[in-house]
PDB file of C-alpha atoms in Angstrom:
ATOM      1  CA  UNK A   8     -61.938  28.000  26.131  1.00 34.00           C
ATOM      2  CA  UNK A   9     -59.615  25.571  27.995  1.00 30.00           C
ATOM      3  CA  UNK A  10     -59.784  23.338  24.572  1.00 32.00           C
ATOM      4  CA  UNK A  11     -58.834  26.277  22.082  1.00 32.00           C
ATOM      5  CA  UNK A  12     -55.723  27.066  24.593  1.00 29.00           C
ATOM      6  CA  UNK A  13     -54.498  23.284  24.351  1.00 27.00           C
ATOM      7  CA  UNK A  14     -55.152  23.678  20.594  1.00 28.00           C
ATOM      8  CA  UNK A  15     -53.132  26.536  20.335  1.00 28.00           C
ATOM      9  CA  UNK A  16     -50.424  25.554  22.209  1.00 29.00           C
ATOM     10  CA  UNK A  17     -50.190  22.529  20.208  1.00 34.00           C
ATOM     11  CA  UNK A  18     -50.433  24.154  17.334  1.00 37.00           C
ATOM     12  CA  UNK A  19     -47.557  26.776  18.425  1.00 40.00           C
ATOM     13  CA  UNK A  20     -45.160  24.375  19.369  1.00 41.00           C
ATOM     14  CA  UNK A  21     -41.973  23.695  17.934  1.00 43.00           C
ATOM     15  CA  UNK A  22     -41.889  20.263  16.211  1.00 51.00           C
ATOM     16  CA  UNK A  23     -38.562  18.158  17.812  1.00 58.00           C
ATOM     17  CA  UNK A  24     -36.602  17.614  14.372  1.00 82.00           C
ATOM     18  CA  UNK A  25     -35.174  13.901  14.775  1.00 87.00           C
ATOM     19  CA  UNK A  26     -31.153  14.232  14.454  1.00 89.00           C
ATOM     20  CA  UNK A  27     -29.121  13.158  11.600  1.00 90.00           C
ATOM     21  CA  UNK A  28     -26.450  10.643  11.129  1.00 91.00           C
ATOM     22  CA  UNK A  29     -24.279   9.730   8.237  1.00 92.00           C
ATOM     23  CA  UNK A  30     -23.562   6.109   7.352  1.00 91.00           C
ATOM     24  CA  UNK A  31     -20.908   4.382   5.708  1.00 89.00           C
ATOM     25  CA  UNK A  32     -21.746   2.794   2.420  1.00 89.00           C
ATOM     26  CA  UNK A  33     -20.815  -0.855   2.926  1.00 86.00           C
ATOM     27  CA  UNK A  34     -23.659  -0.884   6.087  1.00 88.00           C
ATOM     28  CA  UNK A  35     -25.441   1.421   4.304  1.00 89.00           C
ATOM     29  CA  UNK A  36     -25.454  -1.556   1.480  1.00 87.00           C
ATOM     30  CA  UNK A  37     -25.721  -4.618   3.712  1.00 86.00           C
ATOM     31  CA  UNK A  38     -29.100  -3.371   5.932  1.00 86.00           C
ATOM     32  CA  UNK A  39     -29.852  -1.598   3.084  1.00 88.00           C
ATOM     33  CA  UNK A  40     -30.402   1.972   4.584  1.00 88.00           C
ATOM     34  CA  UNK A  41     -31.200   4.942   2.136  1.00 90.00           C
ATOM     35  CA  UNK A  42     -30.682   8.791   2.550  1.00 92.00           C
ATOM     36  CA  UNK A  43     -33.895   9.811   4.401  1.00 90.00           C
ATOM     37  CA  UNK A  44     -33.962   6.166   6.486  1.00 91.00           C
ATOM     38  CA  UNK A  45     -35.049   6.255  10.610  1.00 91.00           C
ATOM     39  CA  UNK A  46     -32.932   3.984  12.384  1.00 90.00           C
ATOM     40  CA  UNK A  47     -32.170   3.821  16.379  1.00 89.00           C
ATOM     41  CA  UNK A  48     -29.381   3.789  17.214  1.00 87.00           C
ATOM     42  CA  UNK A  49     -27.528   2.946  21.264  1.00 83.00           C
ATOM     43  CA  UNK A  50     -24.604   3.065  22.647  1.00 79.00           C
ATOM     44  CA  UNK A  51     -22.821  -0.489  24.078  1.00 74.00           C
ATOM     45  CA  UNK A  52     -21.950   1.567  27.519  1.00 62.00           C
ATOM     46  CA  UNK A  53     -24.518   4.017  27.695  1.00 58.00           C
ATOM     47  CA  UNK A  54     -28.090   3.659  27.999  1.00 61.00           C
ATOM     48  CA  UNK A  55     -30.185   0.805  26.730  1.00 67.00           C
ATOM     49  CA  UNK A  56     -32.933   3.283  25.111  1.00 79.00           C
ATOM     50  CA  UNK A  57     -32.277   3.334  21.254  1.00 85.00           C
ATOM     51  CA  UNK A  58     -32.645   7.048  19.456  1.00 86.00           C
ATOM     52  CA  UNK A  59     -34.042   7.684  16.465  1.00 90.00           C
ATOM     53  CA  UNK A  60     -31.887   9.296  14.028  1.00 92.00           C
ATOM     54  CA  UNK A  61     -32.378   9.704  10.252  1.00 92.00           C
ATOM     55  CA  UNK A  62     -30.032   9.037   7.834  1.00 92.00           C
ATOM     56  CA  UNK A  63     -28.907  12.150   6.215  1.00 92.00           C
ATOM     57  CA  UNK A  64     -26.121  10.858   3.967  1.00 91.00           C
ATOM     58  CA  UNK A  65     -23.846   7.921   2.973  1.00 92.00           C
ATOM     59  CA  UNK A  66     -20.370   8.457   3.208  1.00 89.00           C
ATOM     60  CA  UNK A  67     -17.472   6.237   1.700  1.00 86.00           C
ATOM     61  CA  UNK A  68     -14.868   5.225   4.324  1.00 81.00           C
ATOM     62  CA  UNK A  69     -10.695   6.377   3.489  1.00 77.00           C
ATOM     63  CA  UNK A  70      -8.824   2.945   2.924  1.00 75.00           C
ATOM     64  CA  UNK A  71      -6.690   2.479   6.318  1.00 72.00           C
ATOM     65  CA  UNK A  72      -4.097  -0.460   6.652  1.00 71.00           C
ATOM     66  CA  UNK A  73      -4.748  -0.553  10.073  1.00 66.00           C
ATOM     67  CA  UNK A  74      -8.369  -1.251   9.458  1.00 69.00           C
ATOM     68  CA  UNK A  75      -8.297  -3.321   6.609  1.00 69.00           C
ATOM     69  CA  UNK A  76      -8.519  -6.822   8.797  1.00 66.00           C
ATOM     70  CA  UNK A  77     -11.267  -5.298  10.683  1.00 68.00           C
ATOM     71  CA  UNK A  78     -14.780  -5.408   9.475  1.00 69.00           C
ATOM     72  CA  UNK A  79     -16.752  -3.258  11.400  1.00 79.00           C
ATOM     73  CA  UNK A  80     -18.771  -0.598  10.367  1.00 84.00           C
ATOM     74  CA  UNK A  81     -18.705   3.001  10.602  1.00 85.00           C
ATOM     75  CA  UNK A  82     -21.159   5.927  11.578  1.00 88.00           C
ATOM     76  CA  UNK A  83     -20.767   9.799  12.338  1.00 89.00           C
ATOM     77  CA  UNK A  84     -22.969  11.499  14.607  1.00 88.00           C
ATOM     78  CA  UNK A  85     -22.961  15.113  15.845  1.00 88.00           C
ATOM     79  CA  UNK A  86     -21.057  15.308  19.024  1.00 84.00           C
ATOM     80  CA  UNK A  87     -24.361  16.110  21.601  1.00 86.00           C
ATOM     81  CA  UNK A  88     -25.729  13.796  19.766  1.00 85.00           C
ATOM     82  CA  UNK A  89     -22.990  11.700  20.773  1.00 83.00           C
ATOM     83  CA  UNK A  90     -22.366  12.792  24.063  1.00 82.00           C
ATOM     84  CA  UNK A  91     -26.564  12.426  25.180  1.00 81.00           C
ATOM     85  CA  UNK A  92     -25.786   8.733  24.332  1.00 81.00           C
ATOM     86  CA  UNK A  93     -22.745   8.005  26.348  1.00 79.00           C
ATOM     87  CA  UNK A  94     -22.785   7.967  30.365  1.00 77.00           C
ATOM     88  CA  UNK A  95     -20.094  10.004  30.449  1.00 75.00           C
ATOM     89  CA  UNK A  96     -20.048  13.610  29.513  1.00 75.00           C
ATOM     90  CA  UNK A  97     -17.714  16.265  28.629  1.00 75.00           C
ATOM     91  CA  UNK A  98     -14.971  13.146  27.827  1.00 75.00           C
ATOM     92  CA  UNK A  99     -12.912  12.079  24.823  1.00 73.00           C
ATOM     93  CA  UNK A 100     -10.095   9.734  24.528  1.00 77.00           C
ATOM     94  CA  UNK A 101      -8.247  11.634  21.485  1.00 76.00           C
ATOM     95  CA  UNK A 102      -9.189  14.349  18.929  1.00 75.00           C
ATOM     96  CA  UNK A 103      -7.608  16.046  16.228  1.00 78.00           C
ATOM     97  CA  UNK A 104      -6.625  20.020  16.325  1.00 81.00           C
ATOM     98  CA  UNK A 105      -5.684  21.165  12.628  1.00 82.00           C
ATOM     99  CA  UNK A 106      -3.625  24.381  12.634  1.00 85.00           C
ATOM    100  CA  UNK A 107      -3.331  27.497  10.020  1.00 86.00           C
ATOM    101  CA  UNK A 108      -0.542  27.091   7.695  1.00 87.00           C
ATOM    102  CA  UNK A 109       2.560  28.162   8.830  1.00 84.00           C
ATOM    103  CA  UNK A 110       1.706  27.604  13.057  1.00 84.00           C
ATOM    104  CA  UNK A 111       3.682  26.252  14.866  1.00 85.00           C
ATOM    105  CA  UNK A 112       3.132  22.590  16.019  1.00 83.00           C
ATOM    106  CA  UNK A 113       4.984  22.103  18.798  1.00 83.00           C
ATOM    107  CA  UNK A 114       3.855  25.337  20.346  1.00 85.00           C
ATOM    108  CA  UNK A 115       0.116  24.443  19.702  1.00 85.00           C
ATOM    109  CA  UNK A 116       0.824  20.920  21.328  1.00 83.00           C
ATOM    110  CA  UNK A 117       2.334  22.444  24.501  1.00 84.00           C
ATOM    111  CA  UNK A 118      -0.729  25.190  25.290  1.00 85.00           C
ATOM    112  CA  UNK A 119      -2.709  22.344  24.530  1.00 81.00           C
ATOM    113  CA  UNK A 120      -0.848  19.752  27.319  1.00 82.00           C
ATOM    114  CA  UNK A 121      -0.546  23.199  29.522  1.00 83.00           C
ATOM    115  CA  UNK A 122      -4.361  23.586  29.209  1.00 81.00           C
ATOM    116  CA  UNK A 123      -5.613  19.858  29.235  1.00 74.00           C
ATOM    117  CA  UNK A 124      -3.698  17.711  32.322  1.00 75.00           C
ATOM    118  CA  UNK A 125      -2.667  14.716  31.436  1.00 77.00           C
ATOM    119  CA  UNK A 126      -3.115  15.215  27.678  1.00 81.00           C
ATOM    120  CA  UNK A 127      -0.737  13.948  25.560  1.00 82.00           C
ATOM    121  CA  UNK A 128      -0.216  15.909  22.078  1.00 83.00           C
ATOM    122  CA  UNK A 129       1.553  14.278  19.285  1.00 80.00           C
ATOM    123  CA  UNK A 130       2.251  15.240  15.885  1.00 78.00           C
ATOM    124  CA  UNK A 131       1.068  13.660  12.783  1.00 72.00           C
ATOM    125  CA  UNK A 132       4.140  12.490  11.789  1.00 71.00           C
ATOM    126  CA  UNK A 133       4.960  11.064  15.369  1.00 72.00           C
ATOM    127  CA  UNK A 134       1.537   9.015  15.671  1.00 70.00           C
ATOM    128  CA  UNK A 135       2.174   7.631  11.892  1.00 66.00           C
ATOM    129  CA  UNK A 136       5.356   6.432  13.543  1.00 68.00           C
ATOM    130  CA  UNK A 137       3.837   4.581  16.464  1.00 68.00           C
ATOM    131  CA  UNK A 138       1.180   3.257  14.525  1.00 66.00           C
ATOM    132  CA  UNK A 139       3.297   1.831  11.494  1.00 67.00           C
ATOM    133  CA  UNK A 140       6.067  -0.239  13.521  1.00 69.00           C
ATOM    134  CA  UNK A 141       3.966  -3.563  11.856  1.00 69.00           C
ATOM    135  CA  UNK A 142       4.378  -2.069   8.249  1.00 70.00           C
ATOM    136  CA  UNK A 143       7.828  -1.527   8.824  1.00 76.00           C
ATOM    137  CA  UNK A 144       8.576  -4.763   9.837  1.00 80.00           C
ATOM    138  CA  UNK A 145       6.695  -5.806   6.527  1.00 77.00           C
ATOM    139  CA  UNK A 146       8.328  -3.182   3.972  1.00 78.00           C
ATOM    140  CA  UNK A 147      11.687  -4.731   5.282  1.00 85.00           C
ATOM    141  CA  UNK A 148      10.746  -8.080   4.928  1.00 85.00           C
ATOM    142  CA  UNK A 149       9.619  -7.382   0.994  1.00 81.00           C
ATOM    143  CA  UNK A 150      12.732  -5.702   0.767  1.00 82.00           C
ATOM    144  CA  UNK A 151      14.729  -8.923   2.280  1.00 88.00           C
ATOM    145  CA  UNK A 152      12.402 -10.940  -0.656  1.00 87.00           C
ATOM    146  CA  UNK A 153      13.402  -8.347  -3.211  1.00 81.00           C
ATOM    147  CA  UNK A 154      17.327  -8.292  -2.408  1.00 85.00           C
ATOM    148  CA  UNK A 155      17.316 -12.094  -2.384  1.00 87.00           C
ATOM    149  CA  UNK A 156      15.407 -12.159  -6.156  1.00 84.00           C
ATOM    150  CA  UNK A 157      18.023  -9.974  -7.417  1.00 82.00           C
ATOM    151  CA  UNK A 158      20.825 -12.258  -6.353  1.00 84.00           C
ATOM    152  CA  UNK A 159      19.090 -15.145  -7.654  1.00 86.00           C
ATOM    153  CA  UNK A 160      18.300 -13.436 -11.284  1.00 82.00           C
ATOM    154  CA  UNK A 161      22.079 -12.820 -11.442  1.00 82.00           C
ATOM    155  CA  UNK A 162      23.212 -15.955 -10.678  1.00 86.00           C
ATOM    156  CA  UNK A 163      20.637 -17.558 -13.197  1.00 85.00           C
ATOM    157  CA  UNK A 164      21.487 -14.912 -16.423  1.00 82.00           C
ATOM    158  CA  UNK A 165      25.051 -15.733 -15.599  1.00 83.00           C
ATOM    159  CA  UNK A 166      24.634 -19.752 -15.618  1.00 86.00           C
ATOM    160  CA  UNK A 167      22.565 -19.451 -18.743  1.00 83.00           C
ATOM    161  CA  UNK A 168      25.287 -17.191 -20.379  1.00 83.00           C
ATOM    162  CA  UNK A 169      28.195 -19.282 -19.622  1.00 82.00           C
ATOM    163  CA  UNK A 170      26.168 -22.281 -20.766  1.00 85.00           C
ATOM    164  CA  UNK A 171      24.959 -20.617 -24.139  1.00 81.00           C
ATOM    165  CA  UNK A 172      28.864 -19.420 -24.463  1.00 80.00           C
ATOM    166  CA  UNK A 173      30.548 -22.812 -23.448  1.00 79.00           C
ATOM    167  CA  UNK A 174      28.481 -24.432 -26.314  1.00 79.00           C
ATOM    168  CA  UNK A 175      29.523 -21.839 -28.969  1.00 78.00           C
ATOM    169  CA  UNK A 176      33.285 -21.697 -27.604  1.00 78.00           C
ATOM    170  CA  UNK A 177      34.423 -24.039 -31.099  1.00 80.00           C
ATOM    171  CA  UNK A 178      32.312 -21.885 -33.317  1.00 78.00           C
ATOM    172  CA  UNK A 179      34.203 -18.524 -31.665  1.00 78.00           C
ATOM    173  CA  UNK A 180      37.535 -20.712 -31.966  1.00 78.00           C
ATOM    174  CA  UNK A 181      37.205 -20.661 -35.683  1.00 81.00           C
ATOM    175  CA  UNK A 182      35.937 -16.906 -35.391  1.00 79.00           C
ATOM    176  CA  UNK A 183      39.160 -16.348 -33.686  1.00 77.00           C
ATOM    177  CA  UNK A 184      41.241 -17.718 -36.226  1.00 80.00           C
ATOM    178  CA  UNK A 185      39.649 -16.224 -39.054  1.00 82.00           C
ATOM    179  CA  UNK A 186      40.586 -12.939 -37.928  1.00 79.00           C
ATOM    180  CA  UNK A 187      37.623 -11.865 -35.910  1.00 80.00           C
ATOM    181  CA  UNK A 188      39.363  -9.333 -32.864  1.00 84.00           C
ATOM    182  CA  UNK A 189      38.868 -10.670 -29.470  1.00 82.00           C
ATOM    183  CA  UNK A 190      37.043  -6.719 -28.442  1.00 85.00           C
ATOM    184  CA  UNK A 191      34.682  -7.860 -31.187  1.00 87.00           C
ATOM    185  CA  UNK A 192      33.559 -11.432 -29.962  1.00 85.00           C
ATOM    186  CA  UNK A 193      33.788  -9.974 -26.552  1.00 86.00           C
ATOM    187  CA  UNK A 194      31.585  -7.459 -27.223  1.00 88.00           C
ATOM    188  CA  UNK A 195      29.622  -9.538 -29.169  1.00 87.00           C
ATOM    189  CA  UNK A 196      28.641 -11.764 -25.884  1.00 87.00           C
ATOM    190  CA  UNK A 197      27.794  -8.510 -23.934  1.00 88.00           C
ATOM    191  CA  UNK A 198      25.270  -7.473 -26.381  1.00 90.00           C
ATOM    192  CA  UNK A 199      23.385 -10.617 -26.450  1.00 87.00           C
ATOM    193  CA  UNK A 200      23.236 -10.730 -21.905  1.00 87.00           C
ATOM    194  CA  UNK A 201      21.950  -7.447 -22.226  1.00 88.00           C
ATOM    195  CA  UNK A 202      19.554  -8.132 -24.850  1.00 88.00           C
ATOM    196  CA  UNK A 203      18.615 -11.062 -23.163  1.00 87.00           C
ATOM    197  CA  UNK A 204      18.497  -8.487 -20.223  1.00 86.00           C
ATOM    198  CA  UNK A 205      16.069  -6.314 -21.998  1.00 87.00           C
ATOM    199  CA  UNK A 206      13.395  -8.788 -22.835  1.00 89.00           C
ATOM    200  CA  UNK A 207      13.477 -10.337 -19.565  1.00 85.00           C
ATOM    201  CA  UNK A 208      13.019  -6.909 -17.861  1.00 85.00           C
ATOM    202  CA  UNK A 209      10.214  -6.082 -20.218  1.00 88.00           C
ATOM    203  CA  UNK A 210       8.264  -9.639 -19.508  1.00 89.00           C
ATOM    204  CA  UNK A 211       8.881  -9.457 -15.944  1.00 85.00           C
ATOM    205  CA  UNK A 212       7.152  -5.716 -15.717  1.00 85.00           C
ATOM    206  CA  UNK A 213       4.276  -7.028 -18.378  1.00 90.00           C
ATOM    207  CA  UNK A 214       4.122  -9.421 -15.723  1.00 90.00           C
ATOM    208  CA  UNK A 215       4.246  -7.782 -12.409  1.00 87.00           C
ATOM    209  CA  UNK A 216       1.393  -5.391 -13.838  1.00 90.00           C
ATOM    210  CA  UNK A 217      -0.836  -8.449 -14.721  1.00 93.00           C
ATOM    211  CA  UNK A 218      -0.219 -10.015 -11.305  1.00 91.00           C
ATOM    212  CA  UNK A 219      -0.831  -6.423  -9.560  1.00 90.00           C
ATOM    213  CA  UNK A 220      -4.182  -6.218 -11.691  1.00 92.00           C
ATOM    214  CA  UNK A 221      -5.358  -9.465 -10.124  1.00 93.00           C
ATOM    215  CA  UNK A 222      -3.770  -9.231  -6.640  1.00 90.00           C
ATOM    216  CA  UNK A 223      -5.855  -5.951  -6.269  1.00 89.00           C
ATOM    217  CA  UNK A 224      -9.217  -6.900  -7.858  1.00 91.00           C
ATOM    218  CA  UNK A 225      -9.121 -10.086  -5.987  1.00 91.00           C
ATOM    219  CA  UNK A 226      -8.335  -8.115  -2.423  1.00 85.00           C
ATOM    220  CA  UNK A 227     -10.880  -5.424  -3.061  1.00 84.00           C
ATOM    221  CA  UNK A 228     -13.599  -7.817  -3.598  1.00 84.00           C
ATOM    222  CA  UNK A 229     -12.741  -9.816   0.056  1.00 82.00           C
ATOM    223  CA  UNK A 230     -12.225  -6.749   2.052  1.00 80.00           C
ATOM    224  CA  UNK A 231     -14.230  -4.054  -0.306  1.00 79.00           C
ATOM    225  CA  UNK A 232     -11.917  -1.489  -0.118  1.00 79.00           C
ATOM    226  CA  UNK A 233      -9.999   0.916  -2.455  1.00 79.00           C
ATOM    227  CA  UNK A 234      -6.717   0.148  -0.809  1.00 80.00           C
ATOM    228  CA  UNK A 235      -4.388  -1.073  -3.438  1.00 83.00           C
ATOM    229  CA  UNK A 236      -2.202  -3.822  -2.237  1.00 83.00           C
ATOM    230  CA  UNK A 237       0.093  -4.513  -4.814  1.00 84.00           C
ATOM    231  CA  UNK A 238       1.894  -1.245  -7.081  1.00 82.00           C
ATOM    232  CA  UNK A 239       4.035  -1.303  -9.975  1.00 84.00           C
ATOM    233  CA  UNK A 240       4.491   2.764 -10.624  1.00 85.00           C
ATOM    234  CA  UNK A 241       7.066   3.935 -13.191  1.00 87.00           C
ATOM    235  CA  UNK A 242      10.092   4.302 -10.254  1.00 87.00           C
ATOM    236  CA  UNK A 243       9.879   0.442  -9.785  1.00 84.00           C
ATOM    237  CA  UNK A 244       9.539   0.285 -13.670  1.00 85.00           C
ATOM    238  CA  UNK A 245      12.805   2.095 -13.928  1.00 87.00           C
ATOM    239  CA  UNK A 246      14.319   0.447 -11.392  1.00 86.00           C
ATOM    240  CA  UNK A 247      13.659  -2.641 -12.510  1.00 83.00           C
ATOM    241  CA  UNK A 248      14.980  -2.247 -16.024  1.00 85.00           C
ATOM    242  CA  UNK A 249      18.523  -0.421 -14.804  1.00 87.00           C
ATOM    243  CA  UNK A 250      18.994  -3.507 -12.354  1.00 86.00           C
ATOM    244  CA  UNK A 251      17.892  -5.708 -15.394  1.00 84.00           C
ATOM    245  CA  UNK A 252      20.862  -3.569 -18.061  1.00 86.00           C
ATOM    246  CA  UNK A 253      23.501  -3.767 -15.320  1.00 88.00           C
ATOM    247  CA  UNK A 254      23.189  -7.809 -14.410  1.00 85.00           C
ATOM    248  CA  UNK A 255      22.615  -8.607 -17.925  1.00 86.00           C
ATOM    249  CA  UNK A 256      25.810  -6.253 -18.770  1.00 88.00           C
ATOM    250  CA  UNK A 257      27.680  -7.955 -15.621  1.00 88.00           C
ATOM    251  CA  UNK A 258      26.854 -11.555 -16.718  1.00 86.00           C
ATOM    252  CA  UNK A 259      27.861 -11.334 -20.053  1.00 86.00           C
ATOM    253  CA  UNK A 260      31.163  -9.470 -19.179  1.00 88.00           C
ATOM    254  CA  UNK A 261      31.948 -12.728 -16.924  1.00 86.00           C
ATOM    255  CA  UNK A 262      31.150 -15.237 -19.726  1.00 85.00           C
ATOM    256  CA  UNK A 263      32.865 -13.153 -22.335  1.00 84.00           C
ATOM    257  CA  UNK A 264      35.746 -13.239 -20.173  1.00 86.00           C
ATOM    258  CA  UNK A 265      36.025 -16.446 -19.785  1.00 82.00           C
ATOM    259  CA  UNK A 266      36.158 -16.793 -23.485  1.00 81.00           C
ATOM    260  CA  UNK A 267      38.697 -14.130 -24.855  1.00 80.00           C
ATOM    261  CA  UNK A 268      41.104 -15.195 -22.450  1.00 81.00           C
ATOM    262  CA  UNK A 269      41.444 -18.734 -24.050  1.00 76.00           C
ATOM    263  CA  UNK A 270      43.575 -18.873 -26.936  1.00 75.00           C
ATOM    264  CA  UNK A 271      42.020 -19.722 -30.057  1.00 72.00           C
ATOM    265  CA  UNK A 272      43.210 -23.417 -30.471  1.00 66.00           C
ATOM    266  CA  UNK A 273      42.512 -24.457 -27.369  1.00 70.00           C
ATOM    267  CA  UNK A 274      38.553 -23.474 -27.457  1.00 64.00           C
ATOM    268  CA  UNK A 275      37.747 -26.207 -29.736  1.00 58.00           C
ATOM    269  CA  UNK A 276      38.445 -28.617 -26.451  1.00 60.00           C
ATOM    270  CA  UNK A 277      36.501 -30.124 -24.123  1.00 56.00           C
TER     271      UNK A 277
END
C-alpha cells in the first residue's frame, strides 16, 4: 500500500521544466552551444551554485559604438530567473519604459521619479546625448580632417592650373593676336579646371567606395560586427562633386585671370 502511494505520487507530480535562456551568436559560435543545449549558468555576486538552463534560442546582438571595443558576451534570461540568481532582490540599476504613441514623455518620467525615490528618468534623446560626448569629439575631428582636405585640393587644382596655363601663355599670345576674344580663351581655361574637376571628383568617389569596401570588411572580421565604419551614401556623393565643380570653377577663374589680363605681346615673355 505505502509503495503504490509513493508510486503515485511520483507519478502525479509535476516535472520542474529547466528555464530557458537565449544566447548571443558569437558565444553561441565560440563554445559552440546549439538551440536545445543545457548549460549552468552563475552569477559573479550571487551565489556560487550554477543553474541549469537550456538554450532556447540564439539571438544576434544590435551593433553599438559603445560596445564595439568590448568583447564580452551577451545572454538574456527571464527576470526571476534573473533575480533567483542575484543576492539582491526586487533591484535594478536602469530599465526602459516605452510609451503609446502620442504620450507624453516628460509626464511619464515625472510619475515615474514621483513613484520611484531617487530614480532618475531621462529621455532617449537626453541619454544618446550623455552617452555620445566621445563621438562628438570624433565627428568634429573628421570634420577638422575634411575642412583641411578641401583647402589643400584647392590650393593643388589651382597650382596645377596656373602651371598648365603659364606653359601655354605663348601659344594663347598668338591665339590672342589672331583674333581669338579674350571671353573665349578665358572661358576656354574654365572649362578645362572644371573638367579636370569632374574626373577628379569621379576618381576620388570610385575611390572612397573601394577604400569604404575594405575599411568595413576588414573591421567586421576583427570585431565581428555589422557596424559599418566607413560610409560613402549619395549626400557625401553630391557633396563631394558640387565642392569638386565650384574649386575646379574657382581655380580656373584665377588662372584665366591671370592670363586675359596680359596683353597679347607681352605673353610670349618670360
Amino acid at each position: 500500500m505505502i509503495a503504490t502511494m509513493l508510486m503515485a505520487a511520483v507519478l502525479g507530480a509535476a516535472p520542474v521544466q529547466t528555464p530557458g535562456i537565449l544566447v548571443e551568436r558569437r558565444l553561441a559560435e565560440s563554445v559552440p552551444l546549439a538551440v536545445g543545449d543545457t548549460v549552468r549558468v552563475r552569477a559573479l555576486a550571487g551565489s556560487p551554485q550554477p543553474r541549469p538552463f537550456v538554450v532556447a534560442g540564439v539571438f544576434e546582438r544590435a551593433a553599438d559604438p559603445n560596445r564595439i571595443a568590448r568583447n564580452d558576451f551577451e545572454i538574456r534570461l527571464h527576470l526571476p530567473d534573473l533575480e533567483a540568481m542575484l543576492p539582491a532582490h526586487d533591484r535594478v540599476d536602469r530599465f526602459a519604459v516605452v510609451l503609446r504613441p502620442g504620450a507624453d514623455a516628460d509626464s511619464a518620467a515625472r510619475w515615474i521619479e514621483g513613484v520611484a525615490f531617487g530614480t532618475r528618468a531621462y529621455g532617449s534623446a537626453a541619454l544618446a546625448e550623455q552617452t555620445s560626448a566621445t563621438f562628438r569629439v570624433v565627428s568634429r575631428f573628421h570634420d577638422a580632417i575634411g575642412i583641411v582636405t578641401i583647402l589643400a585640393s584647392a590650393i593643388f587644382l589651382l597650382c596645377v592650373m596656373i602651371i598648365r596655363v603659364d606653359e601655354r601663355k605663348r601659344d594663347m599670345g598668338m591665339l590672342r593676336l589672331i583674333g581669338v576674344s579674350r571671353g573665349t580663351v578665358f572661358r576656354a581655361i574654365v572649362l578645362e579646371a572644371i573638367g579636370i574637376a569632374v574626373i577628379g571628383s569621379i576618381s576620388g568617389g570610385v575611390l572612397g567606395m573601394i577604400v569604404a569596401r575594405i575599411v568595413n570588411a576588414y573591421y567586421a572580421s576583427v570585431y565581428d560586427t555589422t557596424l559599418k565604419f566607413a560610409l560613402v551614401t549619395p549626400r557625401i556623393v553630391l557633396l563631394a562633386a558640387v565642392l569638386g565643380l565650384l574649386l575646379g570653377a574657382t581655380a580656373g577663374v584665377l588662372a584665366a585671370w591671370r592670363v586675359v589680363r596680359v596683353a597679347p605681346q607681352k605673353l610670349g615673355q618670360r
